[in-house]
């Protein structure tokens, strides 16, 4: 298993940008699919994006395509989520997750989350 710690959350104005990072400790980071999920107040956890172990295959929720970019640096055991053109509806807790399998299911390992607040 890996342990995951997110950072980079905070406040932004509408149409602004934020970059989230997720640092992983543990072994075999490059063997894990890494995903980002989010949860807004009163709503369920929502898939945002995922990237495979090599970093050459990605998947995005429709509402994030063209605005968010997931990437990873296996030399630093870190995955990133670049968020551009933020809108108030992006306000949520953002969670990093790891799993052996690519997909939009509930992943095996989770970080504690980082809050993103977008003001209109």
Coordinates of N, CA and C in Angstrom, one line a residue:
X1 N 0.8 -1.2 0.0 CA 0.0 0.0 0.0 C 0.9 1.2 0.0
X2 N 0.2 2.4 -0.4 CA 0.9 3.6 -0.3 C 0.1 4.6 0.6
X3 N 0.9 5.5 1.1 CA 0.3 6.6 1.9 C 0.3 7.8 1.1
X4 N -0.8 8.6 1.1 CA -1.0 9.7 0.2 C -1.3 11.0 1.0
X5 N -0.6 12.1 0.6 CA -0.8 13.4 1.2 C -1.0 14.4 0.2
X6 N -2.2 15.0 0.2 CA -2.5 16.1 -0.8 C -2.0 17.5 -0.3
X7 N -1.8 18.3 -1.2 CA -1.5 19.7 -0.9 C -1.8 20.6 -2.1
X8 N -1.8 21.9 -1.9 CA -2.1 22.8 -3.0 C -3.5 23.4 -3.0
X9 N -4.4 22.9 -2.2 CA -5.7 23.5 -2.1 C -5.7 24.9 -1.6
X10 N -6.9 25.5 -1.7 CA -7.0 26.9 -1.2 C -8.2 27.6 -1.9
X11 N -8.1 28.9 -2.0 CA -9.2 29.7 -2.6 C -8.7 30.3 -3.9
X12 N -9.6 30.4 -4.8 CA -9.4 31.0 -6.1 C -10.6 31.7 -6.6
X13 N -10.4 32.7 -7.5 CA -11.4 33.4 -8.1 C -11.9 32.6 -9.3
X14 N -13.2 32.8 -9.7 CA -13.7 32.2 -10.9 C -12.8 32.5 -12.1
X15 N -12.6 31.4 -12.9 CA -11.7 31.5 -14.1 C -10.2 31.5 -13.7
X16 N -9.9 31.3 -12.4 CA -8.5 31.2 -12.0 C -8.0 29.8 -12.1
X17 N -6.8 29.6 -11.5 CA -6.2 28.2 -11.6 C -5.6 27.9 -10.2
X18 N -5.6 26.6 -10.0 CA -4.9 26.0 -8.8 C -4.2 24.7 -9.3
X19 N -3.1 24.3 -8.6 CA -2.5 23.1 -8.9 C -2.4 22.3 -7.6
X20 N -3.0 21.1 -7.6 CA -2.9 20.2 -6.5 C -1.8 19.2 -6.7
X21 N -1.2 18.8 -5.6 CA -0.2 17.8 -5.6 C -0.6 16.7 -4.6
X22 N -0.1 15.5 -4.9 CA -0.3 14.4 -4.0 C 1.0 13.6 -4.0
X23 N 1.6 13.6 -2.8 CA 2.9 12.9 -2.6 C 2.6 11.5 -2.0
X24 N 3.2 10.5 -2.5 CA 3.0 9.1 -2.1 C 4.2 8.6 -1.4
X25 N 4.0 7.9 -0.4 CA 5.2 7.2 0.3 C 4.8 5.7 0.2
X26 N 5.8 4.8 0.3 CA 5.6 3.4 0.1 C 6.3 3.0 -1.2
X27 N 6.1 1.7 -1.5 CA 6.9 1.1 -2.5 C 6.0 1.0 -3.8
X28 N 6.7 0.9 -4.9 CA 6.1 0.6 -6.2 C 5.1 1.6 -6.7
X29 N 5.4 2.9 -6.5 CA 4.5 4.0 -6.8 C 4.1 3.8 -8.3
X30 N 5.0 3.6 -9.2 CA 4.7 3.5 -10.6 C 3.8 2.4 -11.0
X31 N 3.6 1.4 -10.1 CA 2.7 0.3 -10.4 C 1.2 0.7 -10.2
X32 N 1.0 1.8 -9.6 CA -0.4 2.2 -9.2 C -1.0 3.2 -10.2
X33 N -2.3 3.0 -10.5 CA -3.1 4.0 -11.1 C -3.4 5.0 -10.0
X34 N -3.3 6.3 -10.4 CA -3.6 7.4 -9.5 C -4.8 8.1 -10.0
X35 N -5.6 8.5 -9.0 CA -6.9 9.2 -9.4 C -7.1 10.4 -8.5
X36 N -7.9 11.3 -9.0 CA -8.4 12.4 -8.2 C -9.9 12.3 -8.2
X37 N -10.5 12.5 -7.0 CA -11.9 12.5 -6.8 C -12.2 13.8 -6.0
X38 N -13.5 14.2 -6.0 CA -13.9 15.3 -5.2 C -15.3 15.1 -4.6
X39 N -15.5 15.8 -3.5 CA -16.8 15.7 -2.8 C -17.2 17.1 -2.4
X40 N -18.3 17.6 -2.9 CA -18.9 18.8 -2.5 C -19.8 18.6 -1.3
X41 N -20.1 19.7 -0.5 CA -21.0 19.5 0.6 C -22.3 19.0 0.2
X42 N -22.8 17.9 0.9 CA -24.1 17.4 0.7 C -24.1 16.5 -0.5
X43 N -23.0 16.2 -1.2 CA -23.0 15.4 -2.4 C -22.1 14.2 -2.2
X44 N -22.2 13.2 -3.1 CA -21.4 12.0 -3.0 C -20.0 12.3 -3.6
X45 N -19.1 11.3 -3.4 CA -17.7 11.5 -4.0 C -17.8 11.3 -5.5
X46 N -17.2 12.2 -6.2 CA -17.2 12.2 -7.7 C -15.9 12.0 -8.3
X47 N -15.8 11.2 -9.4 CA -14.6 11.0 -10.1 C -14.2 12.2 -10.9
X48 N -12.9 12.6 -10.8 CA -12.4 13.7 -11.5 C -11.5 13.3 -12.7
X49 N -10.4 12.6 -12.4 CA -9.4 12.2 -13.4 C -8.6 11.0 -12.9
X50 N -8.0 10.3 -13.8 CA -7.1 9.2 -13.4 C -6.0 9.1 -14.4
X51 N -4.9 8.5 -14.0 CA -3.7 8.3 -14.9 C -3.1 7.0 -14.6
X52 N -2.6 6.3 -15.6 CA -2.0 5.0 -15.4 C -0.6 5.1 -14.8
X53 N 0.0 4.0 -14.5 CA 1.3 3.9 -13.9 C 2.4 4.6 -14.7
X54 N 2.4 4.4 -16.0 CA 3.4 5.0 -16.8 C 3.2 6.4 -17.1
X55 N 1.9 6.9 -17.0 CA 1.6 8.3 -17.3 C 1.2 8.5 -18.7
X56 N 1.0 7.5 -19.5 CA 0.7 7.6 -20.9 C -0.8 7.4 -21.2
X57 N -1.6 7.2 -20.2 CA -3.0 7.1 -20.4 C -3.8 7.8 -19.3
X58 N -4.8 8.6 -19.7 CA -5.5 9.4 -18.8 C -7.0 9.2 -19.0
X59 N -7.8 9.6 -18.0 CA -9.3 9.5 -18.1 C -9.8 10.7 -17.4
X60 N -10.8 11.4 -17.9 CA -11.4 12.6 -17.3 C -12.9 12.5 -17.2
X61 N -13.5 13.0 -16.2 CA -14.9 13.2 -16.2 C -15.2 14.3 -17.2
X62 N -16.4 14.2 -17.8 CA -16.7 15.1 -18.9 C -16.6 16.5 -18.5
X63 N -17.1 16.9 -17.3 CA -17.1 18.3 -17.0 C -15.7 18.9 -16.7
X64 N -14.7 18.0 -16.6 CA -13.3 18.5 -16.4 C -12.5 18.5 -17.6
X65 N -12.9 17.8 -18.7 CA -12.1 17.8 -19.9 C -11.9 19.1 -20.4
X66 N -10.6 19.4 -20.8 CA -10.3 20.7 -21.3 C -9.9 21.7 -20.3
X67 N -10.3 21.5 -19.0 CA -10.0 22.4 -17.9 C -9.0 21.9 -17.0
X68 N -9.1 20.6 -16.7 CA -8.2 19.9 -15.7 C -7.2 19.0 -16.4
X69 N -6.0 18.9 -15.9 CA -4.9 18.0 -16.4 C -4.3 17.3 -15.3
X70 N -4.3 15.9 -15.4 CA -3.7 15.1 -14.5 C -2.3 14.7 -15.0
X71 N -1.3 14.6 -14.2 CA 0.0 14.2 -14.6 C 0.7 13.6 -13.4
X72 N 1.8 12.9 -13.6 CA 2.6 12.3 -12.6 C 4.1 12.3 -12.8
X73 N 4.8 12.3 -11.8 CA 6.3 12.3 -11.9 C 6.7 11.1 -11.0
X74 N 7.0 10.0 -11.6 CA 7.3 8.8 -10.9 C 8.7 8.9 -10.2
X75 N 9.5 9.8 -10.6 CA 10.8 10.0 -9.9 C 10.6 10.7 -8.6
X76 N 9.5 11.4 -8.4 CA 9.2 12.1 -7.2 C 8.0 11.5 -6.4
X77 N 7.5 10.4 -7.0 CA 6.3 9.7 -6.3 C 5.2 10.7 -6.1
X78 N 4.9 11.5 -7.1 CA 3.9 12.6 -7.0 C 3.0 12.6 -8.2
X79 N 1.7 12.9 -7.9 CA 0.7 13.1 -9.0 C 0.2 14.5 -8.8
X80 N -0.2 15.1 -9.9 CA -0.6 16.5 -9.9 C -2.0 16.6 -10.6
X81 N -2.7 17.6 -10.2 CA -3.9 18.0 -10.9 C -3.9 19.5 -11.1
X82 N -3.7 19.9 -12.4 CA -3.7 21.3 -12.8 C -5.1 21.6 -13.1
X83 N -5.7 22.6 -12.4 CA -7.1 23.0 -12.6 C -7.1 24.4 -13.1
X84 N -7.6 24.6 -14.3 CA -7.8 25.9 -15.0 C -9.2 26.2 -15.2
X85 N -9.5 27.5 -15.4 CA -10.9 28.0 -15.7 C -11.8 27.5 -14.6
X86 N -11.4 27.7 -13.4 CA -12.2 27.2 -12.3 C -13.5 27.9 -12.2
X87 N -14.6 27.2 -11.8 CA -15.9 27.8 -11.6 C -16.4 27.5 -10.2
X88 N -17.3 28.2 -9.7 CA -17.8 27.9 -8.3 C -18.2 26.5 -8.0
X89 N -18.7 25.9 -9.1 CA -19.2 24.5 -8.9 C -18.0 23.5 -8.7
X90 N -16.8 24.0 -8.9 CA -15.6 23.1 -8.6 C -15.3 23.1 -7.1
X91 N -16.0 23.9 -6.3 CA -15.7 24.0 -4.9 C -16.0 22.6 -4.3
X92 N -15.0 22.0 -3.6 CA -15.2 20.7 -3.0 C -13.9 20.3 -2.3
X93 N -14.0 19.2 -1.5 CA -12.8 18.6 -1.1 C -12.2 17.7 -2.2
X94 N -10.9 17.8 -2.4 CA -10.3 17.0 -3.5 C -9.4 15.9 -2.8
X95 N -9.6 14.7 -3.3 CA -8.9 13.5 -2.7 C -8.1 12.8 -3.8
X96 N -6.9 12.5 -3.4 CA -6.0 11.7 -4.2 C -6.3 10.2 -3.8
X97 N -6.2 9.3 -4.8 CA -6.4 7.9 -4.5 C -5.5 7.0 -5.4
X98 N -5.2 5.8 -4.9 CA -4.4 4.9 -5.6 C -5.0 3.5 -5.7
X99 N -4.8 2.9 -6.9 CA -5.5 1.6 -7.1 C -4.7 0.8 -8.1
X100 N -4.7 -0.5 -8.1 CA -4.0 -1.3 -9.1 C -4.7 -1.2 -10.5
X101 N -5.9 -0.9 -10.5 CA -6.7 -1.0 -11.7 C -7.2 0.4 -12.2
X102 N -7.1 0.7 -13.5 CA -7.6 2.0 -14.0 C -9.1 1.9 -14.1
X103 N -9.8 3.0 -13.7 CA -11.2 3.1 -13.7 C -11.8 4.2 -12.9
X104 N -13.1 4.2 -12.7 CA -13.8 5.3 -11.9 C -14.4 4.7 -10.7
X105 N -14.0 3.5 -10.3 CA -14.5 2.8 -9.1 C -13.9 3.4 -7.8
X106 N -14.4 2.9 -6.7 CA -13.8 3.3 -5.4 C -12.4 2.7 -5.3
X107 N -11.4 3.5 -5.2 CA -10.0 3.1 -5.1 C -9.6 2.5 -3.8
X108 N -8.5 1.8 -3.7 CA -8.1 1.1 -2.5 C -7.5 2.0 -1.4
X109 N -6.7 3.0 -1.8 CA -6.0 3.9 -0.9 C -6.4 5.3 -1.1
X110 N -6.5 6.1 0.0 CA -7.0 7.4 -0.1 C -6.2 8.4 0.7
X111 N -6.0 9.6 0.3 CA -5.5 10.6 1.1 C -6.5 11.3 1.9
X112 N -6.1 12.3 2.7 CA -7.0 12.9 3.6 C -7.8 14.1 3.0
X113 N -7.4 14.5 1.8 CA -8.1 15.5 1.1 C -7.6 16.9 1.3
X114 N -7.8 17.8 0.3 CA -7.5 19.2 0.4 C -8.7 20.0 -0.2
X115 N -9.0 21.1 0.5 CA -10.2 21.9 0.2 C -9.9 22.9 -0.9
X116 N -10.8 22.9 -1.9 CA -10.7 24.0 -3.0 C -12.0 24.8 -2.9
X117 N -11.8 26.1 -2.8 CA -13.0 27.0 -2.8 C -12.9 28.0 -3.9
X118 N -13.9 28.1 -4.8 CA -13.8 29.0 -5.9 C -14.9 30.0 -5.7
X119 N -14.5 31.3 -5.7 CA -15.4 32.4 -5.5 C -15.9 32.9 -6.8
X120 N -17.2 33.3 -6.8 CA -17.7 33.9 -8.1 C -17.3 35.3 -8.3

